[in-house]
Amino acid sequence: MDWLNLLIIPLARSVALILVLLTAFAYLTWFERKLLGRFHVRYGPNRAGPKGLLQPVADAVKAIFKEEFIPDHVDKPIYVLGPALALIPALVIWAVIPIAKNVPAIADVNIGFLWILAVAGVESYGLILAGWSSNNNYSLLGALRSSAQMISYELPMGMFLVSILMLAGSFSLVELLNSGRAWWEWLWLWAMFPLFFICILAETNRSPFDLPETENELVAGYQTEYGGIKFSLFMMAEYINMITTSAIMATLFFGGWRLPFGLLQNVQILGPFVLAFKVILLLFLFVWVRASVGRPRYDQLMGFTWKILLPISIGYMMITSILVVLFK
Amino acid sequence: MLNVSPRRREYETLPGINDLGVPALAPMPAGESEDTRRIIERFGADILAAGLQSGQQVIYTTPERLREVMTFLKKEPQLAYEALIDVTSLDRRDLPMDNGEARFQTIYQLRSYARKQHLTVVCPLESDENPQVPSLASIFKSAIWPEREVLDLMGVNFTDHPDPRRILMPDHWPYHPLRKEVPLGGEEVPFSLTFDDPMFETLGKQVLPANSVSPALPPGMNRQNMILNMGPHHPSTHGVLRLAVELDGETVLNVDPDLGYLHSGFEKTAENKRYKDFVYYTDRMDYLSGMNNNFGYVLTVEKILGLEIPERAQAIRVIMGELQRIASHLFWLSSHVLDISGTGMSLLMYATRERERIMDLFEMVCGARLTVSYIRIGGVWADLPPAFISHLQDFLDVMPGYIDDYEEMLTKGPLWEERLQGIGYISREEAIDMGLTGPMLRGSGVDWDLRRDMPYSGYENYDFDVPVTSEGDCYGRYVIRMEEMRQSLRIIRQAADNLPDGLYKTDNRKVSLPPRAELDVSMEALIHHFKLMTEGFRVPPGMFYHGIEASKGELGFFIYSDGSSKPYRLHIHGPSFNNLYAISMMSRGHMLSDIVTNIGSIDIVLGEVDR
């Protein structure tokens, strides 16, 4: 057997990817706090290191050295499983995202789209189990909200993905980027991007759709009973999810590793940097929304998916299929 | 094991300088007004006394006829005392009474919004051991909480009260703290709450006095609703307020507020503080509007003293009061937005930035920012510094633009209106019945503002509008408060432009200290200084209630003076306390998130609710 290709290289790639993502997570918190500080007319972290750059390190040290405390009234195995289950899908999705020409992060599976949908579906389990096992009213309400919200928003998101899939004609993300798009395809996709972004916000429980943890109502929602590193795992899951979904959006809507107009297509080494740049721009969008848009009420949130987003997404899919039949 | 149980200690007072001989009773009301005449005509001998006292209408009646009198006062179209503002009580144990005179009295403040009249009803209770009085809950909903407070602190029983629980002190507390025999500290504190206590079984799961709105279930089915314990440590209860919430899914069936976590006994403390020394305590009640608290207290004392305040001092007070109103509303806005949207952090920071400018102005005039104690009996603490007016003008120039910015951020953004409209609706009748005041009242369509309708401190000289809306929901109250900020700016501008010259505090040396320079040349000044610093000034016997329009509603002070230099009884009517009563009614049938919206919309400060 070819151990090298089957096991060693993917393993090495995974480790490298995870290390990159964890570092990115740490500095995403810095990035967000700095940006929010600017939005709020204040400075943001600026004590630890130059420009507060060591703040994430300090936070990590603090979280790790906190007492590992498990309350008495929780369901222990599930309680511990919760944060892990929340984090893993966020990392695993990355396997199929292409980071340079013909180079996926881990593997070029021919079901890239399905992989994204499937793994995103698993994500909500972490939150639900955490809230359920905490045995706390606030956690329970948070978990219920998160399950309802994630399942509801997965529907329109799935519909939009199917539309993109039809345009691409392939399940593989690597293939998607290799085959070019016509100009009307780009415009048609970009018209849908704001709606897709809303779905992503709801999927990642980001503000303004952070209803599962609404601190103003539910104290901290599903993570009320968590502290120390376990709490940090939830934060990690949320932030890595932001990075992951930004990468997906960059790939689907903005050409992933490619520069516009096919510039420098064959310089492999540029790919990851172009992708990273696009991801940072999208992350800025996340933070911007957080600083400026208010949170809807729970029933308004649900009404919005089922009454507005879902019909639009179905309509969009139908029109896309007609366009594909006519022009491709 | 070490015995740490506290013992009962005798409370000692310092003998000497403050002994004033026999205290005196407040004089009985004399003269008559149209209203008192009409009441006497109807009830005859059951009105024990009626007339004017320090210019206020007061009637005395018996507990037997109390309900009839109150119903008459409310229903009779020529009287139309439609709102019960406050209920309080008086323990006259230490007063020189004739034999057989009642020890306890309950005291009611009634208001007619239509006729702009105020009436005080005093009801001497019969038994000294077991004082009893009929509850007014069936006539005024606004009686329910204040009566619970009287029951709790004074031990007066209200017959037919719908909810006769204690409200501020713990349920098992053995004393009624405002009774005169309870010492000021030194009493044994009953730490009976151990893990063997049966209370622990139900803590946080109390069966609520539910008037649930849960839908009818098919026969044979039953459902257990979730009881959610919000607070006392919760991000959005604005302090140590505890709400026991009954939930069906996310729909609120009932809310039961649990108060008293910040009960500091200001009223009892006041009985042992000289009049001039209690000003500092008032800052700490509604800590977001210290100036207004000073203002309300000081005006009440001055009314009993019959003191003339120089016009400059009056204008400075108006400027400070209105600045404080803006600061308080800014803080309300920022926390309200944060509660509702979570992400409105940006607006919180912007509003705090502007509030900071007001705090800086306060710091300029008195050195303090939050607990200012700037407004003193007789005037203000010090004259305005020379640079103040120009700084104030700068603030006045930029503030209107900022208010427009806030409004644009909120009303033009998505979701703000959806979150507020139709939430926490209170009709006009309910608002009056529940005794709500301030923006809560005006948000429900009652055109009433104490500054305009019962002017004090020269408010009649300023030109301003009172915003009123009949929307009755959180959005209406939001609009009202935003407009109030603009009107406050208008008042400040007028006051600052026409700031009269003259004294910043009264030159009545019996009340206000002589300037330092005078002490070197005048023996009299030295004597006054000595007397004021050691003994304080004495206030003639009397009884007075005075309310001002504070930022959250009507802030009233009731003072009973026995002729000494300390109040015999001081009662504080905090607007937050009465307004908070509405939370249960406002939240029923809405979603969990709306409780938070409603708390923000009521604008409570727990320091004032619990006092």
CSV table of C-alpha atoms in Angstrom, one decimal, chain A residues 38-42 136-138 140-141 145 207-208 210-211 215-219 289-300, chain B residues 226-231 234-236 247 249-250 338-343 345-346 349-350 353 415 418-419 423 591-594 596:
chain,number,residue,atom,x,y,z
A,38,ARG,CA,-12.7,51.5,16.0
A,39,PHE,CA,-16.4,51.2,15.4
A,40,HIS,CA,-17.1,52.1,19.0
A,41,VAL,CA,-14.8,55.1,19.1
A,42,ARG,CA,-12.3,53.4,21.5
A,136,ASN,CA,-30.1,24.7,33.0
A,137,ASN,CA,-33.1,26.6,31.7
A,138,TYR,CA,-31.1,29.2,29.9
A,140,LEU,CA,-32.0,24.6,27.2
A,141,LEU,CA,-33.6,27.7,25.7
A,145,ARG,CA,-33.1,28.2,19.6
A,207,SER,CA,-24.5,38.6,15.5
A,208,PRO,CA,-27.1,39.7,14.7
A,210,ASP,CA,-26.6,35.1,17.8
A,211,LEU,CA,-29.9,34.2,19.4
A,215,GLU,CA,-26.5,37.5,26.5
A,216,ASN,CA,-29.2,40.0,27.1
A,217,GLU,CA,-31.9,37.5,27.4
A,218,LEU,CA,-30.3,34.1,28.0
A,219,VAL,CA,-27.2,35.2,29.9
A,289,VAL,CA,-22.4,43.7,10.6
A,290,ARG,CA,-21.9,42.9,14.2
A,291,ALA,CA,-21.1,46.6,15.0
A,292,SER,CA,-24.0,48.0,13.2
A,293,VAL,CA,-27.1,45.7,12.8
A,294,GLY,CA,-29.5,45.1,15.7
A,295,ARG,CA,-30.7,41.6,16.7
A,296,PRO,CA,-34.2,40.5,15.6
A,297,ARG,CA,-36.5,38.7,18.0
A,298,TYR,CA,-36.6,34.9,17.8
A,299,ASP,CA,-40.0,34.7,16.1
A,300,GLN,CA,-39.0,37.4,13.6
B,226,MET,CA,-41.0,26.4,32.6
B,227,ILE,CA,-40.2,28.7,35.5
B,228,LEU,CA,-37.2,30.8,34.5
B,229,ASN,CA,-35.3,32.7,37.2
B,230,MET,CA,-34.1,35.9,35.8
B,231,GLY,CA,-31.7,37.7,38.1
B,234,HIS,CA,-28.7,38.8,35.0
B,235,PRO,CA,-27.2,41.0,32.3
B,236,SER,CA,-30.4,42.8,31.5
B,247,LEU,CA,-42.8,30.5,30.2
B,249,GLY,CA,-42.1,27.7,25.2
B,250,GLU,CA,-40.8,31.3,24.7
B,338,LEU,CA,-27.9,47.2,24.1
B,339,ASP,CA,-30.6,45.1,25.7
B,340,ILE,CA,-32.7,44.9,22.6
B,341,SER,CA,-30.1,44.4,19.9
B,342,GLY,CA,-27.0,43.2,21.7
B,343,THR,CA,-25.0,44.6,18.7
B,345,MET,CA,-22.8,48.4,21.4
B,346,SER,CA,-21.8,51.2,19.0
B,349,MET,CA,-20.5,54.0,23.1
B,350,TYR,CA,-21.7,57.0,21.2
B,353,ARG,CA,-19.5,59.7,24.8
B,415,LEU,CA,-35.6,45.8,13.0
B,418,GLU,CA,-40.3,45.9,14.6
B,419,ARG,CA,-38.7,45.1,18.0
B,423,ILE,CA,-44.6,45.6,22.7
B,591,MET,CA,-41.9,36.6,24.0
B,592,LEU,CA,-39.1,36.2,26.4
B,593,SER,CA,-37.0,38.8,24.6
B,594,ASP,CA,-39.8,41.3,25.2
B,596,VAL,CA,-35.9,42.7,28.4
